[in-house]
Coordinates of C-alpha atoms in Angstrom, one line a residue:
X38 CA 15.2 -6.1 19.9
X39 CA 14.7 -5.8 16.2
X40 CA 11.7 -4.6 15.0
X41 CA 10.6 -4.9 11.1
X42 CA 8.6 -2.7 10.0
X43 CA 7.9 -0.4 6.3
X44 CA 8.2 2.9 5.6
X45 CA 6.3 4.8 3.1
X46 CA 7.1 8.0 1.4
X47 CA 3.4 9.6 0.8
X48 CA 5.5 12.6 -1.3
X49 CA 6.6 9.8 -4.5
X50 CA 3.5 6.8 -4.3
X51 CA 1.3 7.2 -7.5
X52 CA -1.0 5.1 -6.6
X53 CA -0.1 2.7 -9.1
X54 CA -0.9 -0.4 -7.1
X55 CA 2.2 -2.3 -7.8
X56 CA 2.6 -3.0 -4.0
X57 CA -1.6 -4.4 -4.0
X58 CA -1.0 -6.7 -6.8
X59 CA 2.4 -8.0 -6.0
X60 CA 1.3 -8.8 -2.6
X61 CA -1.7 -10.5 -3.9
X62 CA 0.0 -12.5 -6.4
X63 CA 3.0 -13.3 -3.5
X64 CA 1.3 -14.3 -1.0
X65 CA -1.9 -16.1 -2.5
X66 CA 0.5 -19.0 -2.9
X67 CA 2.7 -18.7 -0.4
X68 CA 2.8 -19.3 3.6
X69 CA 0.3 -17.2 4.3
X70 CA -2.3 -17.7 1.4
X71 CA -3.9 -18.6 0.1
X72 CA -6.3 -14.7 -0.4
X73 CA -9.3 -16.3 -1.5
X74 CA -11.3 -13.7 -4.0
X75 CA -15.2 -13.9 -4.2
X76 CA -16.9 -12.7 -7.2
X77 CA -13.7 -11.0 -8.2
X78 CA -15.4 -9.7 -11.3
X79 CA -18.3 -7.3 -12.6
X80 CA -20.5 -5.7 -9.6
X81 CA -19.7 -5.3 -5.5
X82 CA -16.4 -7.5 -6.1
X83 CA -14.6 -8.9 -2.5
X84 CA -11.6 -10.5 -1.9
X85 CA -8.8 -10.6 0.6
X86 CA -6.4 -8.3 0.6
X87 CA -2.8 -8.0 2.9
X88 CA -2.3 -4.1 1.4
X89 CA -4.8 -1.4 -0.4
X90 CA -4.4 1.9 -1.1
X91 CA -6.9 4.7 -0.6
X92 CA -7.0 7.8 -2.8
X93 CA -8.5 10.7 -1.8
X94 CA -9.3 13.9 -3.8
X95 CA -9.2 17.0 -2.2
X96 CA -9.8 21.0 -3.4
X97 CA -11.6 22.8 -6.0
X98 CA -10.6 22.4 -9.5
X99 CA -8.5 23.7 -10.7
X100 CA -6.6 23.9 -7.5
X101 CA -6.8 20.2 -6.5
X102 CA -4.7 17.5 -5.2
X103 CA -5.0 13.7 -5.4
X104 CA -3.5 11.9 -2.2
X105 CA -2.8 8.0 -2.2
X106 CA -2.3 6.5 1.0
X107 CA -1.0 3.3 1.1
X108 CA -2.7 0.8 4.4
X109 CA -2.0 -2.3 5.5
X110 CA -0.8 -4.0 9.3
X111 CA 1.2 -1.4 10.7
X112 CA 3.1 -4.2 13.3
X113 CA 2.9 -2.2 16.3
X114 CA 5.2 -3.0 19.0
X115 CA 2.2 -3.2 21.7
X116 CA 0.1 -4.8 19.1
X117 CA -3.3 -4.6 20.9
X118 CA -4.5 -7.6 18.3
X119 CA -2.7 -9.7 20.6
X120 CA -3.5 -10.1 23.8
X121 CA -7.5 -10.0 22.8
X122 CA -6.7 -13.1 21.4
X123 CA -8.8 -16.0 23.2
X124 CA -6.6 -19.3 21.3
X125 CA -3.4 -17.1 21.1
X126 CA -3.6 -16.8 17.7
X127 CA -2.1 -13.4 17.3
X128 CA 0.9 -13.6 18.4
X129 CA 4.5 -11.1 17.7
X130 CA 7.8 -12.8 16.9
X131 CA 10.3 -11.8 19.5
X132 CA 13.1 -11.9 16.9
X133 CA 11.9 -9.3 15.1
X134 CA 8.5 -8.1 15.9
X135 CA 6.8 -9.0 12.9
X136 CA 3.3 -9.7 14.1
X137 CA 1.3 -12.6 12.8
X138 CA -1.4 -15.0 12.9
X139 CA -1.7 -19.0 13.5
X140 CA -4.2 -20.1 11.2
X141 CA -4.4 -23.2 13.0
X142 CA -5.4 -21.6 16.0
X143 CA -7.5 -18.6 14.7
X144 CA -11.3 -19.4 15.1
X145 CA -12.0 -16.2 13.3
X146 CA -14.1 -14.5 16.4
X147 CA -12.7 -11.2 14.8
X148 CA -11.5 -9.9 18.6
X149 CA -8.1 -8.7 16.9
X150 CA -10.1 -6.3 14.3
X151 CA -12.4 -5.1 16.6
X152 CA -9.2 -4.0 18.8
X153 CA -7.2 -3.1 16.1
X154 CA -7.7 0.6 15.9
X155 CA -6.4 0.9 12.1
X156 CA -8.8 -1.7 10.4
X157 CA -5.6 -3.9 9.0
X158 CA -7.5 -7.5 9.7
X159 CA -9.5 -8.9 7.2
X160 CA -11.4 -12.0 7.7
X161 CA -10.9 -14.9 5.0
X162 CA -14.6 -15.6 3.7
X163 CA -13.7 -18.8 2.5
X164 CA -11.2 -20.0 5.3
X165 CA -13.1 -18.5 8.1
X166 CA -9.9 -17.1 9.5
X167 CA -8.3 -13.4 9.9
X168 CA -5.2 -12.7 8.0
X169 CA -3.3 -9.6 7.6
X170 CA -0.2 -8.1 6.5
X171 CA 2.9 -11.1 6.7
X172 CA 5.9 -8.4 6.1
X173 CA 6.3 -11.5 3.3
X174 CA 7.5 -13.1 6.8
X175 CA 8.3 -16.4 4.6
X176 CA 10.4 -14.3 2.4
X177 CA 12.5 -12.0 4.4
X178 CA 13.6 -15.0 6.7
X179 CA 14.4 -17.0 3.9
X180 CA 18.2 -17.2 3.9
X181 CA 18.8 -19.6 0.7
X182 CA 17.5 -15.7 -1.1
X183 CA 20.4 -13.1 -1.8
X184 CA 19.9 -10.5 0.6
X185 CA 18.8 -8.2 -2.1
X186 CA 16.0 -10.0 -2.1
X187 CA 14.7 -10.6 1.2
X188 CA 12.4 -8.2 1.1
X189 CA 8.2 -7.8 1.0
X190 CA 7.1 -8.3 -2.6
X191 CA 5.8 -4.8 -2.3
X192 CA 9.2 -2.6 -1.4
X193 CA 10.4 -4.8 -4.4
X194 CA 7.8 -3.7 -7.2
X195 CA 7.3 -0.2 -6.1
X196 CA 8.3 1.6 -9.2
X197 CA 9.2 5.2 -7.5
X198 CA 10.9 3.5 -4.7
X199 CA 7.8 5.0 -2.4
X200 CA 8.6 1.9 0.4
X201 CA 11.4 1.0 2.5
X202 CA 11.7 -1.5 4.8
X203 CA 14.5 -1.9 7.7
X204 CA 15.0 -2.6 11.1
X205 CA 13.6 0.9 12.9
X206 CA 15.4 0.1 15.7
X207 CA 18.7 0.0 14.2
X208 CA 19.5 4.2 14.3
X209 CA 21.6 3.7 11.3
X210 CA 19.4 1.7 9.2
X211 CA 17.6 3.3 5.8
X212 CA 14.6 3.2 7.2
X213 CA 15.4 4.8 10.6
X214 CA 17.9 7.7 8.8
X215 CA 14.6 8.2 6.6
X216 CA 12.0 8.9 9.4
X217 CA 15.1 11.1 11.2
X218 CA 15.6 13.1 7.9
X219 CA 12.4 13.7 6.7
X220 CA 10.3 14.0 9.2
X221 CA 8.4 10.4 9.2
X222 CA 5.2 9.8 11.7
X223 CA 3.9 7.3 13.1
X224 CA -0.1 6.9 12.6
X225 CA -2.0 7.6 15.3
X226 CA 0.3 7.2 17.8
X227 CA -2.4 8.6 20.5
X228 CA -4.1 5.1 20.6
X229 CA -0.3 3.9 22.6
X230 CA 0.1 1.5 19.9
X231 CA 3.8 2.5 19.1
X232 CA 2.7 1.4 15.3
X233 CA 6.1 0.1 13.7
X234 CA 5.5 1.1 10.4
X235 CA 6.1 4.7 9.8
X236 CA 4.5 7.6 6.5
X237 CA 7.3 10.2 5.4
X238 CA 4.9 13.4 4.9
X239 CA 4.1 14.8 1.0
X240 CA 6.0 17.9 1.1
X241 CA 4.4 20.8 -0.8
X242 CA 4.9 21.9 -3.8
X243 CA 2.9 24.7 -5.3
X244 CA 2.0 24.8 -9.3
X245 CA 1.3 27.7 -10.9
X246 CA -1.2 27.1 -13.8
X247 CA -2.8 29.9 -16.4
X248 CA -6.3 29.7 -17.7
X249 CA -4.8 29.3 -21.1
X250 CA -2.9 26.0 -20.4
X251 CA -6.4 24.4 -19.5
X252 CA -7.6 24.2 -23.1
X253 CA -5.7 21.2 -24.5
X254 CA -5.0 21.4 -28.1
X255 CA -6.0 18.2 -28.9
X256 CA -9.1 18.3 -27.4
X257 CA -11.9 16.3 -28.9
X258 CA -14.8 18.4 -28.4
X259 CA -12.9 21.3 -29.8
X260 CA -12.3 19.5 -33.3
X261 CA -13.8 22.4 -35.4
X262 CA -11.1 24.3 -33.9
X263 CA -8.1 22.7 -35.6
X264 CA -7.2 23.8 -39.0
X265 CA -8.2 21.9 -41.7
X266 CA -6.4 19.9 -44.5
X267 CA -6.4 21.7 -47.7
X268 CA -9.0 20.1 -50.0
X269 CA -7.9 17.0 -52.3
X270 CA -4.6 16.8 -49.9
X271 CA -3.2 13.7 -48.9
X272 CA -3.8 12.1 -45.6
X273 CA -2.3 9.1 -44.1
X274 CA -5.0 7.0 -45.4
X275 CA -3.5 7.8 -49.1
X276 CA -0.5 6.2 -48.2
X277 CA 0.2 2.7 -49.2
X278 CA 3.1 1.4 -46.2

C-alpha cells in the first residue's frame, strides 16, 4: 500500500516559515479551509494552523545553537486519531494513507487530540470542528496539475529544499533513499504509532570562534570607536545626486 507521507531535513530548515504561510494561504481557500484566525493581530493572537514550527535555543553564549523543528500531522500508519473517533470522522485513505477528517461528520468532541500523542489536531474556533494537516490532499490527487506540481504547498516553498515528500513505502523513492542514507527517524516511535512522516537528524558541525571576531565593527554602541572624518571634509550629505 502506498503511504504519503513528508520528510524533513532538521540539518538545512531555517526556520523561515515559508512551509507555515504557504500552507495557510493554500489551504484557507481550498478543500480543507477555510483556517479561520481570531484576533490575528496585536496581543495573545490565535488562529488555525495545519503546520508550525518550534525553535528552540540551546547553550551558553557564545557556544549556542538555535534548532527549528518543523510539526504538523505526522499520518501514522496506525493513526490512533482514528478509531477514537465516535461519528467516524477520522478516517485514513486506503490508497495512500493520507489521514483525514470529515468535517461533515466531525462534532468536534476533541477524542482524536486527546489520543493523538504528538498534539497535530487543532480545533476550528469558529467551525467547531478539528482539522489538521491535509498532505494538500486536494492538490496531490489533482491530475489536471503537472506532476511537478502535485505536491503540498509547503515542499514547494521551502527555500533550502528542507522537505520532501514521496511514497515511504516505495524503497526507491526520494524520500525512502533519504531516511536510508541519512539516517532519518521516526518521532516517537515508542507510542506504536508507526508515524509516516519521518526528521533527517542535524548533523554537527563545530565552529571555531575567537574573542576578537565578537566585537563587530560596525557596532552602534561602539561609535566613538571609528575614526573620524577629517574636519570640513565632504560627506555624502555634500553631494548633490
Amino acid at each position: 500500500m502506498t503511504q504519503l507521507a513528508l520528510v524533513i531535513d532538521l540539518n538545512v530548515c531555517v526556520g523561515c516559515h515559508a512551509c507555515v504561510t504557504s500552507c495557510k494561504e493554500w489551504n484557507t481557500s481550498g478543500w480543507a479551509g477555510p483556517l479561520t484566525d481570531l484576533r490575528p493581530y496585536g496581543e495573545d493572537p490565535t488562529g488555525t494552523f495545519f503546520n508550525r514550527v518550534q525553535t528552540y535555543e540551546a547553550g551558553v553564549f557564545p557556544h549556542t545553537e538555535t534548532y527549528h523543528f518543523p510539526k504538523s500531522c505526522l499520518h501514522c500508519e496506525d493513526p490512533p486519531c482514528v478509531p477514537v473517533c465516535p461519528t467516524g470522522a477520522s478516517y485514513k485513505r486506503e490508497d495512500n494513507g493520507v489521514v483525514l477528517v470529515d468535517y461533515d461528520k466531525c462534532i468536534g468532541c476533541k477524542y482524536c487530540s486527546w489520543a493523538c500523542p504528538y498534539g497535530a489536531r487543532e480545533i476550528d474556533e469558529k467551525q467547531r470542528v478539528m482539522k489538521k494537516c491535509t498532505l494538500c490532499i486536494d492538490r496531490i490527487t489533482d491530475m489536471s496539475l503537472p506532476e511537478s506540481e502535485r505536491k503540498p504547498a509547503c515542499v514547494l516553498a521551502c527555500p533550502t529544499s528542507a522537505r520532501l515528500f514521496g511514497d515511504v513505502h516505495d524503497s526507491d523513492s526520494e524520500v525512502s533513499v533519504a531516511i536510508r542514507e541519512q539516517g532519518g527517524y521516526a518521532l516517537q516511535p515508542e507510542w506504536g504509532t508507526k508515524p509516516a512522516n519521518h526528521y533527517l537528524p542535524r548533523r554537527k558541525t563545530r565552529i571555531q570562534i575567537h574573542e576578537d571576531e565578537l566585537v563587530r565593527a560596525d557596532n552602534p554602541l561602539k561609535k566613538e570607536l571609528l575614526p573620524s572624518l577629517p574636519e570640513g571634509g565632504e560627506t555624502l550629505d555634500d553631494v548633490a545626486w
